[in-house]
Amino acid sequence: MFEQATIEADNKAEFYDELGRQLEGLLAGEHNLVANASNCAALIFHAMPDLNWAGFYFLDGGDELVLGPFQGKPACVRIPVGRGVCGSAVARETSILVEDVHAFPGHIACDAASRSELVVPVRRNGRIIGVIDLDSPRVSRFDGDDQAGIERLAEIFAASTAS
Ligand code: SME
């Protein structure tokens, strides 16, 4: 059984170092994409305060994202590349940090409680295969340290699925 330890950290860099270590331990020895995405979403959701959704969307063909494993309320299943925060992150090939979702044109509201959002591309062998999407009920929940931390977790996840 994996016991998720509460993270004691003085700052976000320390927090994400520890969360990264926990993720590496959790995924060690398993390469299955669905299993590892499921555990990654659960670990993030239970470790980070003030989240109402944490999960994955994966590219299905070249122009559409499809819902992957997540924690939170049921969500939109398909998002065209270029639409919403998730599809925009894929189209722009970069992470997107949205301090107030009401101010992001085209934001797709899956849970009316969401007020800020962080979307990070997941790359395998240099190519985007999907995104990690985090939603918070708090405006400006995420900053650059969160972005860097989740980008590192996305790398750990992607490496775990390489066979
Ligand atoms: N808000 C996202 C849609 C996915 S949900 O937040 C889970 C977007 O605009 O792409």
XYZ file of C-alpha atoms and ligand atoms in Angstrom:
173
model
C 0.000 0.000 0.000
C 1.244 3.505 -0.810
C 0.879 5.797 2.211
C 0.787 9.392 0.967
C 2.837 11.414 3.443
C 1.804 14.993 4.182
C 4.469 17.296 2.777
C 6.103 19.676 5.224
C 7.851 22.368 3.187
C 8.990 25.947 3.789
C 8.519 26.953 0.169
C 7.082 25.701 -3.105
C 10.438 24.565 -4.517
C 10.874 22.247 -1.528
C 7.249 21.144 -1.795
C 7.615 20.132 -5.454
C 10.991 18.440 -4.838
C 9.276 16.231 -2.276
C 6.165 15.705 -4.426
C 8.448 14.696 -7.321
C 10.206 12.151 -5.097
C 6.828 10.753 -4.013
C 5.690 10.507 -7.653
C 8.874 8.692 -8.695
C 8.344 6.205 -5.876
C 4.668 5.758 -6.712
C 5.300 5.076 -10.423
C 8.490 3.021 -10.037
C 8.385 -0.252 -11.949
C 5.122 0.469 -13.785
C 4.912 1.724 -17.384
C 1.168 1.610 -18.045
C -0.040 5.042 -19.119
C -3.555 4.818 -17.652
C -2.360 3.423 -14.323
C 0.406 5.998 -13.956
C -1.780 8.927 -15.035
C -4.417 7.804 -12.514
C -1.961 7.655 -9.643
C -0.307 10.920 -10.683
C -3.677 12.720 -10.678
C -4.603 11.266 -7.291
C -1.231 12.156 -5.750
C -1.431 15.773 -6.960
C -5.073 16.200 -5.956
C -4.471 15.002 -2.405
C -1.108 16.762 -1.898
C -1.975 20.258 -3.150
C -4.316 22.524 -1.202
C -7.167 24.417 -2.882
C -7.739 22.223 -5.925
C -11.137 21.167 -7.214
C -9.862 19.239 -10.265
C -6.581 17.570 -11.236
C -6.085 15.332 -14.217
C -5.038 14.581 -17.754
C -6.223 15.165 -21.285
C -4.451 13.136 -23.995
C -4.200 13.842 -27.725
C -6.518 11.609 -29.709
C -5.317 12.062 -33.274
C -3.618 15.352 -34.056
C -6.377 17.828 -33.430
C -8.366 16.812 -30.387
C -7.776 16.159 -26.698
C -9.748 13.491 -24.881
C -10.317 13.226 -21.147
C -7.880 11.024 -19.221
C -7.634 9.950 -15.582
C -8.560 12.680 -13.101
C -9.828 13.566 -9.639
C -12.739 15.949 -9.251
C -16.147 16.369 -10.823
C -16.973 14.720 -14.177
C -15.507 16.856 -16.968
C -15.805 17.739 -20.662
C -14.687 14.722 -22.706
C -13.284 16.232 -25.904
C -11.486 19.554 -26.401
C -10.291 20.618 -29.878
C -6.649 21.717 -30.062
C -6.693 25.528 -29.948
C -9.836 25.693 -27.781
C -10.076 26.380 -24.061
C -7.022 26.562 -21.823
C -6.072 22.929 -22.467
C -6.349 23.108 -26.240
C -4.522 26.455 -26.285
C -1.600 25.003 -24.286
C -1.220 22.269 -26.927
C -1.551 24.695 -29.856
C 0.988 27.111 -28.336
C 3.209 24.235 -27.105
C 3.595 25.895 -23.715
C 2.194 25.906 -20.203
C -0.656 28.335 -19.533
C -1.321 29.864 -16.140
C -4.724 31.549 -15.826
C -5.127 33.724 -12.742
C -8.846 34.315 -13.344
C -10.663 31.959 -15.698
C -13.425 34.540 -16.223
C -10.830 36.737 -17.925
C -9.557 33.995 -20.301
C -11.429 34.197 -23.613
C -12.691 30.755 -24.579
C -12.153 29.140 -21.187
C -14.223 25.933 -21.028
C -16.028 25.685 -17.680
C -16.353 22.064 -16.575
C -16.933 22.955 -12.920
C -18.523 26.327 -12.143
C -16.424 26.468 -8.961
C -13.151 26.787 -10.910
C -11.620 30.278 -10.726
C -7.973 29.736 -11.701
C -6.223 27.126 -13.788
C -2.780 25.744 -14.692
C -2.258 23.617 -17.808
C 1.110 21.996 -18.530
C 1.968 20.021 -21.686
C 3.158 16.427 -21.283
C 5.954 15.643 -23.752
C 7.334 12.246 -24.688
C 10.407 12.134 -26.934
C 9.950 15.859 -27.483
C 6.362 15.552 -28.748
C 3.263 16.662 -26.858
C 1.055 13.692 -25.977
C -1.364 15.525 -23.672
C -1.627 17.936 -20.767
C -1.923 18.000 -17.003
C -4.778 20.330 -16.015
C -5.234 21.737 -12.496
C -8.236 23.819 -11.423
C -8.698 25.809 -8.226
C -11.731 27.489 -6.679
C -9.382 30.342 -5.639
C -8.405 33.207 -7.985
C -4.613 33.354 -8.553
C -4.059 29.970 -6.875
C -1.091 29.171 -9.149
C 2.191 31.005 -9.766
C 5.435 30.396 -11.632
C 6.715 28.051 -8.922
C 3.611 25.875 -9.331
C 4.125 25.907 -13.089
C 7.778 24.815 -12.765
C 6.816 22.149 -10.220
C 4.032 20.660 -12.330
C 6.245 20.764 -15.442
C 8.742 18.614 -13.503
C 5.973 16.191 -12.464
C 4.872 15.969 -16.123
C 8.446 14.944 -17.039
C 8.501 12.278 -14.304
C 5.132 10.953 -15.494
C 6.187 10.911 -19.171
C 9.470 9.149 -18.369
C 7.591 6.485 -16.399
C 5.468 5.583 -19.434
C 8.411 5.178 -21.828
C 8.944 1.476 -22.449
N -11.048 24.514 -18.262
C -10.478 23.649 -19.265
C -11.409 22.460 -19.540
C -11.105 21.271 -18.729
S -11.700 21.359 -17.174
O -11.170 22.514 -16.460
C -11.439 19.981 -16.324
C -10.190 24.406 -20.536
O -10.606 25.565 -20.668
O -9.549 23.839 -21.417
